[in-house]
Every structure is written in C-alpha cells, then in structure tokens.
Amino acid sequence: MSYPGYPPSGYPTFPGYPPTGQESSYPPVGQYPYPAAPGGFPPMGGGVYPAAPPAGGFPGSAGYSPGPGGYPPAPAGYPGAPQPSGMPAYPGGAGAGVPPSGPSFGYPQPPSQMYGGGPAQMPAGYPGGAAPAPAPPQPAAVTQAMQGTIRPAPAFDAGRDVEILRKAMKGFGTDEQAIIDVVANRSNLQRQQIKTAFKTMYGKDLIKDLKSELSGNVEELILALFMPTTYYDAWSLRHAMKGAGTQESVLIEILCTRTNQEIREIVQCYKTEFGRDIEHDIRADTSGHFERLLVSMCQGNREESPAVDYQKAQQDAQRLYQAGEGRLGTDESCFNMLLACRSFPQLQATAEAYSQIANRDLLSSIGREFSGNVERGLKAILQCALNRPAFFAERLYHAMKGAGTDDSALIRIVVTRSEIDLVQIKQVFAQMFQKTLATMISSDTSGDYRRLLLAIVGQ
C-alpha cells in the first residue's frame, strides 16, 4: 500500500501522557494541518533534548506475555495450506479446534495482549516448545495505556455459545445477527474453545458449517476471528507471497510491527503449517535493500530493554546523518542495522536527537534518501516507535479512502488489533482524520459485514 503522505502534523496524545514535566515538543492536540508537500510526514519535535531518561526509563516492547484473554500460538496440526478460495482449510484433525496455548515520547507501549494476568499455558504439542517467559512487570499506567475493544466475556460458557450458533445455522436461512453477537463479544481464546465444544457436542466442524452459511467479506471476517492469532499472521504472510505478485504492504505491516516473541512464533508456525521457510520465501519474492530489511525483521532479535541510552541515541543519530543527509549517496546498511536492531524506545530518542543534528525529522530524511518498499518499511518501523496506534490508524484510513475498499487490510487490522490497542487506534484516528473510525466503516461497508465490523470496533 502506498503512503502518499502522512496526513497530520504531529501525533495525538493519549490521556495522561506524557507525565507532567516530561512533555515532548509535539504540537498540542487539535493542531494537525496536512503537509503541503507530497509524502510529507509530521515534523519531529525540536525542543531541548532531555539530559536524563524519565523515571524508570521508557517501557520497551518486551517479550510476548498474553493474559487470560490473550491467545497463544497455533498448535501443530492446525489448518493446512489455504484453499483456492483464499481462505485456509480447517481439517478435522485433533489439533483443529484446540486453543493454542512505541509510541511518541512519553506514550508507553506495553507488550501486546496484556490483560493484567499471568501468561496463558501453551499446549505441549505446539512446535515452539516451552511457553515464553512472562514479560517484566509493567507500571500500572502502562497496562492501562493500551486496550482492545474486545475483552474476554465474563461468565463464559462455550456450550451455551455452541447452542446459539447451532440454532442460528440450523434449518432454512441463517440468523447472522446471532452469530455476530457471539463472535464479536468473545476473545480469541474463547472462540477456540467454542470450536472445540462444537465438534464435541455435534460431531461437526464449526468452520465448515460457517463457510456453508456465509459468503464474501463477512465470511472472511468471521473465519479470521476464529483463527488463532499466530496462525492468522502466518497465513496472511503466506497468502501475500503465494502465486503471482507480492503484497509488500502486508509483509511490512506484520514483520515491522510485531514483538520479537510474536515474530519467532510466526516463523515457527509458518514452517509447521505450510512446510516452508519464511526467509526463503521472502528472498524469492523480494530483492535488494527491501529484502534485507525483511530478512532482518524475521529474525526477531530487536533489542527490547526498556532503558534508553541517550548518549547512544546521539551517536546513532550522528551515524544516520552521516549515512544519509550528510553525504553524497546513501549508506543503506547503516539505516537497516540501526532501525532493525534498536529497541522502539531507543529509536524514539534517536529520532529526537536526529532532529537536533539535521534540523530535519528522521522520517523526512528517510523519504529523501529512500524510495519504494524499503522506504515504506523503514518508515513503518519508525512510525511504530513513535506512535504505533497512529501507524495502524493511517493504514485503516488508506484502506477505505477513495474509490473502493481494501477489505482484506481492513479485516486484518481490525481483527489483529481488537484485543491489543484498537481503543487507542480509534482515538488517534478521530484526531488525525476528523471523523470516527465507525463513521468511515459505515460509509464504506454494508450489510452483515458492516454490522460485524462495527460490533468489533464499537461506536
């Protein structure tokens, strides 16, 4: 997907951030003029560079740490390769229905899928081996900063939900609203339990029944909701590289935004479920500096310390300047190395230092030094370091802007962020584009597809 220009100037604030005395120099809320030049991006702050990190440092994108409502990676034996229709098969094997066990300165970015509890148990059969260690404890303000629109349903009863879905699909016609009421109000882990209970109670595969009753975008959306998160990311990557052509925007969106643990689980799931090596597929479908950036991303080895080394930030900023604006030509490997290795909090500090050295924000410099997919990939990494919800808000906007709708992108982002930070994405979307996400969805979609999207997003 192209990035014709980042609409707002500056990033919107989150409630309570930054803390008093730690404000950045971004413009205040409500001042978001569109840039005059094509491809422009909001300028970085130009305030005095802080001499010391805020108390406790910047929280990092620590290891994957799902809570009770989180959803662990897909088990081995989960659905096989996609069918010609584009959606994956859901074989009836034993594993089919078993649940698998940064922001702008001052905007904390907690580990994804944090719900305040301990990590979910990973099934012994998952190829990834032992369950990941829980992330370091986060301050209370951090865990409150990000939240999804879908939370685990209280008093959850998988058997009762199975009966509702069975009744909705039995006989002539389908009660789509009953299906929407269930799937839009259950966490991904709860949906996996519903799949298992459906087969246990009726000896039938829920996914096959849903596919026989639904069609079009609403079918794709519901099936995406029933895929374990890791499998959905792996399937999306496989689908983006399968056949003629490559959907580079999908590769960027997933590989440049996930945590180390999530990427490692995706890479393992990709190999287990599709019998392919993701790095090999990336090399076969991409080339040049973009290929190298994606290969770096799929290693899942980004630094994740929450601490910020301000001296290193100054040094890195100087290196980036000398690799780009400060020389004739561009040292692409320097940009690749620093943006692929540094933690997101560290990249925030580097971007601020760069604006002082170059008298130009780092995003603008990337736009001047690079083009095409590698430019979009590098910008995606930096945008996620500065404000991850703003990155996804922009992606949603462009999925619906103009004639036609990129429904796959709309579905993928709404589903994958629904339990992580969709609340913040909605807030940022309204500030950036002067309209709510729900309003834009309503004008670009229709029928049961619209109702299900709005049920997930909320008004």
GROMACS .gro file of N, CA, C and O in nm, residues 156-247:
model
  368
  156PHE      N    1  -1.822  -1.693   3.086
  156PHE     CA    2  -1.820  -1.757   2.954
  156PHE      C    3  -1.862  -1.904   2.963
  156PHE      O    4  -1.818  -1.977   3.050
  157ASP      N    5  -1.950  -1.945   2.874
  157ASP     CA    6  -1.998  -2.083   2.867
  157ASP      C    7  -1.992  -2.126   2.721
  157ASP      O    8  -2.078  -2.090   2.640
  158ALA      N    9  -1.890  -2.204   2.686
  158ALA     CA   10  -1.872  -2.246   2.547
  158ALA      C   11  -1.991  -2.327   2.498
  158ALA      O   12  -2.034  -2.310   2.383
  159GLY      N   13  -2.045  -2.414   2.582
  159GLY     CA   14  -2.159  -2.496   2.542
  159GLY      C   15  -2.281  -2.412   2.506
  159GLY      O   16  -2.351  -2.440   2.408
  160ARG      N   17  -2.307  -2.310   2.584
  160ARG     CA   18  -2.421  -2.222   2.556
  160ARG      C   19  -2.401  -2.149   2.424
  160ARG      O   20  -2.494  -2.136   2.343
  161ASP      N   21  -2.277  -2.102   2.398
  161ASP     CA   22  -2.249  -2.034   2.273
  161ASP      C   23  -2.263  -2.129   2.154
  161ASP      O   24  -2.311  -2.089   2.047
  162VAL      N   25  -2.222  -2.254   2.172
  162VAL     CA   26  -2.236  -2.353   2.065
  162VAL      C   27  -2.383  -2.371   2.029
  162VAL      O   28  -2.420  -2.378   1.911
  163GLU      N   29  -2.468  -2.378   2.129
  163GLU     CA   30  -2.612  -2.396   2.103
  163GLU      C   31  -2.669  -2.276   2.028
  163GLU      O   32  -2.753  -2.290   1.938
  164ILE      N   33  -2.622  -2.155   2.062
  164ILE     CA   34  -2.668  -2.035   1.992
  164ILE      C   35  -2.626  -2.039   1.845
  164ILE      O   36  -2.706  -2.012   1.754
  165LEU      N   37  -2.500  -2.076   1.821
  165LEU     CA   38  -2.451  -2.081   1.684
  165LEU      C   39  -2.520  -2.192   1.605
  165LEU      O   40  -2.554  -2.174   1.487
  166ARG      N   41  -2.541  -2.306   1.667
  166ARG     CA   42  -2.608  -2.419   1.600
  166ARG      C   43  -2.750  -2.379   1.560
  166ARG      O   44  -2.793  -2.404   1.447
  167LYS      N   45  -2.819  -2.316   1.650
  167LYS     CA   46  -2.956  -2.273   1.620
  167LYS      C   47  -2.958  -2.169   1.509
  167LYS      O   48  -3.048  -2.167   1.424
  168ALA      N   49  -2.857  -2.079   1.508
  168ALA     CA   50  -2.852  -1.973   1.408
  168ALA      C   51  -2.829  -2.028   1.267
  168ALA      O   52  -2.866  -1.964   1.168
  169MET      N   53  -2.768  -2.146   1.257
  169MET     CA   54  -2.737  -2.203   1.126
  169MET      C   55  -2.827  -2.318   1.086
  169MET      O   56  -2.817  -2.371   0.976
  170LYS      N   57  -2.916  -2.360   1.175
  170LYS     CA   58  -3.000  -2.477   1.151
  170LYS      C   59  -3.123  -2.439   1.071
  170LYS      O   60  -3.183  -2.333   1.094
  171GLY      N   61  -3.165  -2.525   0.980
  171GLY     CA   62  -3.286  -2.501   0.903
  171GLY      C   63  -3.265  -2.403   0.790
  171GLY      O   64  -3.152  -2.375   0.747
  172PHE      N   65  -3.374  -2.347   0.739
  172PHE     CA   66  -3.367  -2.253   0.628
  172PHE      C   67  -3.322  -2.116   0.677
  172PHE      O   68  -3.370  -2.067   0.779
  173GLY      N   69  -3.232  -2.056   0.602
  173GLY     CA   70  -3.186  -1.923   0.639
  173GLY      C   71  -3.083  -1.928   0.752
  173GLY      O   72  -3.061  -2.031   0.815
  174THR      N   73  -3.022  -1.814   0.774
  174THR     CA   74  -2.919  -1.803   0.877
  174THR      C   75  -2.946  -1.679   0.961
  174THR      O   76  -2.975  -1.572   0.906
  175ASP      N   77  -2.937  -1.693   1.091
  175ASP     CA   78  -2.954  -1.579   1.181
  175ASP      C   79  -2.816  -1.516   1.200
  175ASP      O   80  -2.745  -1.545   1.297
  176GLU      N   81  -2.779  -1.428   1.106
  176GLU     CA   82  -2.646  -1.367   1.110
  176GLU      C   83  -2.625  -1.283   1.235
  176GLU      O   84  -2.514  -1.279   1.290
  177GLN      N   85  -2.730  -1.217   1.282
  177GLN     CA   86  -2.714  -1.132   1.400
  177GLN      C   87  -2.677  -1.213   1.523
  177GLN      O   88  -2.595  -1.169   1.605
  178ALA      N   89  -2.733  -1.333   1.536
  178ALA     CA   90  -2.699  -1.419   1.650
  178ALA      C   91  -2.551  -1.459   1.643
  178ALA      O   92  -2.482  -1.465   1.747
  179ILE      N   93  -2.502  -1.488   1.523
  179ILE     CA   94  -2.362  -1.523   1.506
  179ILE      C   95  -2.273  -1.404   1.542
  179ILE      O   96  -2.173  -1.418   1.614
  180ILE      N   97  -2.312  -1.286   1.495
  180ILE     CA   98  -2.235  -1.164   1.525
  180ILE      C   99  -2.229  -1.139   1.674
  180ILE      O  100  -2.123  -1.105   1.729
  181ASP      N  101  -2.343  -1.156   1.742
  181ASP     CA  102  -2.347  -1.130   1.886
  181ASP      C  103  -2.250  -1.218   1.963
  181ASP      O  104  -2.196  -1.176   2.067
  182VAL      N  105  -2.226  -1.339   1.914
  182VAL     CA  106  -2.133  -1.429   1.982
  182VAL      C  107  -1.989  -1.395   1.946
  182VAL      O  108  -1.907  -1.366   2.033
  183VAL      N  109  -1.955  -1.397   1.817
  183VAL     CA  110  -1.814  -1.388   1.778
  183VAL      C  111  -1.752  -1.251   1.808
  183VAL      O  112  -1.632  -1.241   1.832
  184ALA      N  113  -1.835  -1.145   1.808
  184ALA     CA  114  -1.780  -1.012   1.833
  184ALA      C  115  -1.762  -0.982   1.981
  184ALA      O  116  -1.706  -0.877   2.015
  185ASN      N  117  -1.808  -1.072   2.066
  185ASN     CA  118  -1.800  -1.046   2.210
  185ASN      C  119  -1.728  -1.156   2.287
  185ASN      O  120  -1.750  -1.175   2.406
  186ARG      N  121  -1.642  -1.228   2.216
  186ARG     CA  122  -1.559  -1.332   2.279
  186ARG      C  123  -1.415  -1.309   2.240
  186ARG      O  124  -1.385  -1.268   2.128
  187SER      N  125  -1.324  -1.338   2.331
  187SER     CA  126  -1.182  -1.328   2.300
  187SER      C  127  -1.144  -1.440   2.204
  187SER      O  128  -1.217  -1.537   2.184
  188ASN      N  129  -1.026  -1.428   2.145
  188ASN     CA  130  -0.981  -1.530   2.051
  188ASN      C  131  -0.969  -1.666   2.121
  188ASN      O  132  -1.007  -1.769   2.064
  189LEU      N  133  -0.919  -1.668   2.242
  189LEU     CA  134  -0.906  -1.793   2.315
  189LEU      C  135  -1.043  -1.855   2.339
  189LEU      O  136  -1.061  -1.977   2.327
  190GLN      N  137  -1.142  -1.774   2.371
  190GLN     CA  138  -1.277  -1.826   2.392
  190GLN      C  139  -1.335  -1.881   2.262
  190GLN      O  140  -1.406  -1.981   2.263
  191ARG      N  141  -1.303  -1.819   2.149
  191ARG     CA  142  -1.352  -1.871   2.020
  191ARG      C  143  -1.291  -2.007   1.990
  191ARG      O  144  -1.356  -2.094   1.932
  192GLN      N  145  -1.164  -2.028   2.030
  192GLN     CA  146  -1.104  -2.160   2.010
  192GLN      C  147  -1.177  -2.265   2.093
  192GLN      O  148  -1.198  -2.379   2.048
  193GLN      N  149  -1.218  -2.227   2.213
  193GLN     CA  150  -1.291  -2.321   2.299
  193GLN      C  151  -1.429  -2.351   2.240
  193GLN      O  152  -1.480  -2.463   2.252
  194ILE      N  153  -1.490  -2.252   2.176
  194ILE     CA  154  -1.620  -2.273   2.112
  194ILE      C  155  -1.605  -2.373   1.997
  194ILE      O  156  -1.689  -2.462   1.979
  195LYS      N  157  -1.500  -2.362   1.919
  195LYS     CA  158  -1.476  -2.457   1.809
  195LYS      C  159  -1.464  -2.599   1.861
  195LYS      O  160  -1.521  -2.693   1.805
  196THR      N  161  -1.389  -2.615   1.968
  196THR     CA  162  -1.371  -2.749   2.026
  196THR      C  163  -1.504  -2.803   2.079
  196THR      O  164  -1.539  -2.919   2.057
  197ALA      N  165  -1.578  -2.719   2.150
  197ALA     CA  166  -1.706  -2.763   2.207
  197ALA      C  167  -1.807  -2.798   2.098
  197ALA      O  168  -1.886  -2.892   2.113
  198PHE      N  169  -1.806  -2.726   1.987
  198PHE     CA  170  -1.899  -2.753   1.877
  198PHE      C  171  -1.876  -2.892   1.822
  198PHE      O  172  -1.971  -2.969   1.799
  199LYS      N  173  -1.751  -2.928   1.800
  199LYS     CA  174  -1.720  -3.061   1.747
  199LYS      C  175  -1.751  -3.168   1.849
  199LYS      O  176  -1.799  -3.278   1.815
  200THR      N  177  -1.727  -3.139   1.976
  200THR     CA  178  -1.756  -3.235   2.082
  200THR      C  179  -1.906  -3.261   2.094
  200THR      O  180  -1.950  -3.376   2.108
  201MET      N  181  -1.985  -3.156   2.087
  201MET     CA  182  -2.130  -3.170   2.109
  201MET      C  183  -2.204  -3.223   1.986
  201MET      O  184  -2.301  -3.299   2.000
  202TYR      N  185  -2.159  -3.187   1.866
  202TYR     CA  186  -2.235  -3.223   1.747
  202TYR      C  187  -2.157  -3.306   1.646
  202TYR      O  188  -2.213  -3.347   1.543
  203GLY      N  189  -2.029  -3.330   1.671
  203GLY     CA  190  -1.951  -3.411   1.578
  203GLY      C  191  -1.933  -3.345   1.444
  203GLY      O  192  -1.910  -3.413   1.343
  204LYS      N  193  -1.943  -3.213   1.438
  204LYS     CA  194  -1.930  -3.139   1.314
  204LYS      C  195  -1.826  -3.029   1.331
  204LYS      O  196  -1.799  -2.985   1.444
  205ASP      N  197  -1.771  -2.985   1.220
  205ASP     CA  198  -1.671  -2.878   1.223
  205ASP      C  199  -1.741  -2.743   1.212
  205ASP      O  200  -1.809  -2.716   1.112
  206LEU      N  201  -1.724  -2.659   1.311
  206LEU     CA  202  -1.789  -2.529   1.314
  206LEU      C  203  -1.749  -2.444   1.194
  206LEU      O  204  -1.833  -2.375   1.134
  207ILE      N  205  -1.622  -2.447   1.157
  207ILE     CA  206  -1.574  -2.363   1.048
  207ILE      C  207  -1.640  -2.403   0.917
  207ILE      O  208  -1.682  -2.318   0.838
  208LYS      N  209  -1.652  -2.533   0.893
  208LYS     CA  210  -1.718  -2.579   0.770
  208LYS      C  211  -1.864  -2.536   0.767
  208LYS      O  212  -1.917  -2.496   0.663
  209ASP      N  213  -1.930  -2.543   0.882
  209ASP     CA  214  -2.070  -2.500   0.888
  209ASP      C  215  -2.082  -2.350   0.861
  209ASP      O  216  -2.172  -2.306   0.790
  210LEU      N  217  -1.991  -2.271   0.920
  210LEU     CA  218  -1.995  -2.127   0.896
  210LEU      C  219  -1.970  -2.094   0.750
  210LEU      O  220  -2.036  -2.008   0.691
  211LYS      N  221  -1.874  -2.165   0.687
  211LYS     CA  222  -1.844  -2.140   0.546
  211LYS      C  223  -1.963  -2.173   0.457
  211LYS      O  224  -1.986  -2.108   0.354
  212SER      N  225  -2.039  -2.273   0.495
  212SER     CA  226  -2.156  -2.310   0.414
  212SER      C  227  -2.271  -2.211   0.428
  212SER      O  228  -2.359  -2.204   0.342
  213GLU      N  229  -2.271  -2.134   0.536
  213GLU     CA  230  -2.381  -2.041   0.562
  213GLU      C  231  -2.347  -1.897   0.523
  213GLU      O  232  -2.437  -1.815   0.508
  214LEU      N  233  -2.219  -1.866   0.511
  214LEU     CA  234  -2.177  -1.727   0.488
  214LEU      C  235  -2.104  -1.715   0.355
  214LEU      O  236  -2.066  -1.815   0.293
  215SER      N  237  -2.080  -1.593   0.313
  215SER     CA  238  -2.006  -1.570   0.189
  215SER      C  239  -1.945  -1.430   0.192
  215SER      O  240  -1.979  -1.348   0.277
  216GLY      N  241  -1.855  -1.404   0.097
  216GLY     CA  242  -1.800  -1.271   0.080
  216GLY      C  243  -1.717  -1.222   0.198
  216GLY      O  244  -1.653  -1.300   0.270
  217ASN      N  245  -1.721  -1.091   0.220
  217ASN     CA  246  -1.639  -1.030   0.324
  217ASN      C  247  -1.677  -1.073   0.465
  217ASN      O  248  -1.589  -1.084   0.552
  218VAL      N  249  -1.805  -1.094   0.489
  218VAL     CA  250  -1.844  -1.134   0.625
  218VAL      C  251  -1.791  -1.274   0.656
  218VAL      O  252  -1.751  -1.303   0.769
  219GLU      N  253  -1.784  -1.360   0.555
  219GLU     CA  254  -1.723  -1.493   0.575
  219GLU      C  255  -1.575  -1.479   0.608
  219GLU      O  256  -1.525  -1.540   0.703
  220GLU      N  257  -1.504  -1.397   0.530
  220GLU     CA  258  -1.360  -1.378   0.555
  220GLU      C  259  -1.336  -1.321   0.694
  220GLU      O  260  -1.243  -1.363   0.765
  221LEU      N  261  -1.421  -1.228   0.736
  221LEU     CA  262  -1.404  -1.166   0.866
  221LEU      C  263  -1.428  -1.265   0.979
  221LEU      O  264  -1.349  -1.271   1.075
  222ILE      N  265  -1.534  -1.344   0.969
  222ILE     CA  266  -1.564  -1.440   1.076
  222ILE      C  267  -1.458  -1.549   1.082
  222ILE      O  268  -1.413  -1.590   1.191
  223LEU      N  269  -1.414  -1.598   0.968
  223LEU     CA  270  -1.310  -1.701   0.970
  223LEU      C  271  -1.179  -1.645   1.026
  223LEU      O  272  -1.106  -1.716   1.096
  224ALA      N  273  -1.149  -1.519   0.997
  224ALA     CA  274  -1.029  -1.457   1.055
  224ALA      C  275  -1.041  -1.450   1.207
  224ALA      O  276  -0.943  -1.473   1.279
  225LEU      N  277  -1.160  -1.420   1.257
  225LEU     CA  278  -1.180  -1.413   1.402
  225LEU      C  279  -1.161  -1.549   1.469
  225LEU      O  280  -1.122  -1.556   1.586
  226PHE      N  281  -1.188  -1.657   1.396
  226PHE     CA  282  -1.174  -1.791   1.454
  226PHE      C  283  -1.035  -1.850   1.436
  226PHE      O  284  -1.009  -1.959   1.483
  227MET      N  285  -0.945  -1.781   1.368
  227MET     CA  286  -0.807  -1.830   1.358
  227MET      C  287  -0.727  -1.786   1.480
  227MET      O  288  -0.735  -1.669   1.520
  228PRO      N  289  -0.646  -1.873   1.539
  228PRO     CA  290  -0.553  -1.828   1.642
  228PRO      C  291  -0.463  -1.719   1.584
  228PRO      O  292  -0.427  -1.723   1.466
  229THR      N  293  -0.427  -1.623   1.664
  229THR     CA  294  -0.358  -1.504   1.616
  229THR      C  295  -0.229  -1.535   1.541
  229THR      O  296  -0.203  -1.479   1.435
  230THR      N  297  -0.147  -1.621   1.596
  230THR     CA  298  -0.021  -1.653   1.530
  230THR      C  299  -0.045  -1.715   1.394
  230THR      O  300   0.022  -1.681   1.296
  231TYR      N  301  -0.141  -1.806   1.388
  231TYR     CA  302  -0.172  -1.869   1.260
  231TYR      C  303  -0.222  -1.764   1.159
  231TYR      O  304  -0.187  -1.768   1.041
  232TYR      N  305  -0.304  -1.671   1.204
  232TYR     CA  306  -0.358  -1.571   1.113
  232TYR      C  307  -0.247  -1.485   1.054
  232TYR      O  308  -0.245  -1.455   0.934
  233ASP      N  309  -0.150  -1.446   1.137
  233ASP     CA  310  -0.036  -1.370   1.086
  233ASP      C  311   0.045  -1.453   0.987
  233ASP      O  312   0.085  -1.404   0.880
  234ALA      N  313   0.071  -1.580   1.021
  234ALA     CA  314   0.148  -1.666   0.931
  234ALA      C  315   0.073  -1.688   0.801
  234ALA      O  316   0.133  -1.684   0.692
  235TRP      N  317  -0.058  -1.712   0.810
  235TRP     CA  318  -0.138  -1.731   0.690
  235TRP      C  319  -0.138  -1.605   0.603
  235TRP      O  320  -0.128  -1.612   0.480
  236SER      N  321  -0.149  -1.489   0.666
  236SER     CA  322  -0.150  -1.363   0.591
  236SER      C  323  -0.019  -1.343   0.516
  236SER      O  324  -0.018  -1.298   0.400
  237LEU      N  325   0.092  -1.378   0.580
  237LEU     CA  326   0.222  -1.366   0.513
  237LEU      C  327   0.233  -1.464   0.397
  237LEU      O  328   0.282  -1.430   0.289
  238ARG      N  329   0.187  -1.588   0.419
  238ARG     CA  330   0.192  -1.688   0.311
  238ARG      C  331   0.105  -1.644   0.194
  238ARG      O  332   0.145  -1.654   0.077
  239HIS      N  333  -0.014  -1.595   0.225
  239HIS     CA  334  -0.107  -1.551   0.122
  239HIS      C  335  -0.049  -1.432   0.044
  239HIS      O  336  -0.072  -1.418  -0.077
  240ALA      N  337   0.028  -1.345   0.113
  240ALA     CA  338   0.087  -1.227   0.049
  240ALA      C  339   0.197  -1.263  -0.048
  240ALA      O  340   0.227  -1.185  -0.140
  241MET      N  341   0.260  -1.380  -0.029
  241MET     CA  342   0.371  -1.420  -0.117
  241MET      C  343   0.336  -1.534  -0.210
  241MET      O  344   0.419  -1.574  -0.293
  242LYS      N  345   0.214  -1.587  -0.200
  242LYS     CA  346   0.175  -1.702  -0.280
  242LYS      C  347   0.128  -1.657  -0.417
  242LYS      O  348   0.056  -1.559  -0.431
  243GLY      N  349   0.166  -1.731  -0.520
  243GLY     CA  350   0.119  -1.702  -0.654
  243GLY      C  351   0.188  -1.583  -0.717
  243GLY      O  352   0.293  -1.536  -0.672
  244ALA      N  353   0.126  -1.532  -0.823
  244ALA     CA  354   0.186  -1.419  -0.897
  244ALA      C  355   0.174  -1.292  -0.815
  244ALA      O  356   0.071  -1.262  -0.757
  245GLY      N  357   0.281  -1.216  -0.812
  245GLY     CA  358   0.280  -1.089  -0.740
  245GLY      C  359   0.302  -1.107  -0.591
  245GLY      O  360   0.288  -1.216  -0.535
  246THR      N  361   0.336  -0.998  -0.525
  246THR     CA  362   0.361  -0.998  -0.381
  246THR      C  363   0.294  -0.878  -0.319
  246THR      O  364   0.301  -0.766  -0.373
  247GLN      N  365   0.225  -0.899  -0.207
  247GLN     CA  366   0.162  -0.789  -0.134
  247GLN      C  367   0.262  -0.738  -0.032
  247GLN      O  368   0.260  -0.777   0.085
   0.00000   0.00000   0.00000
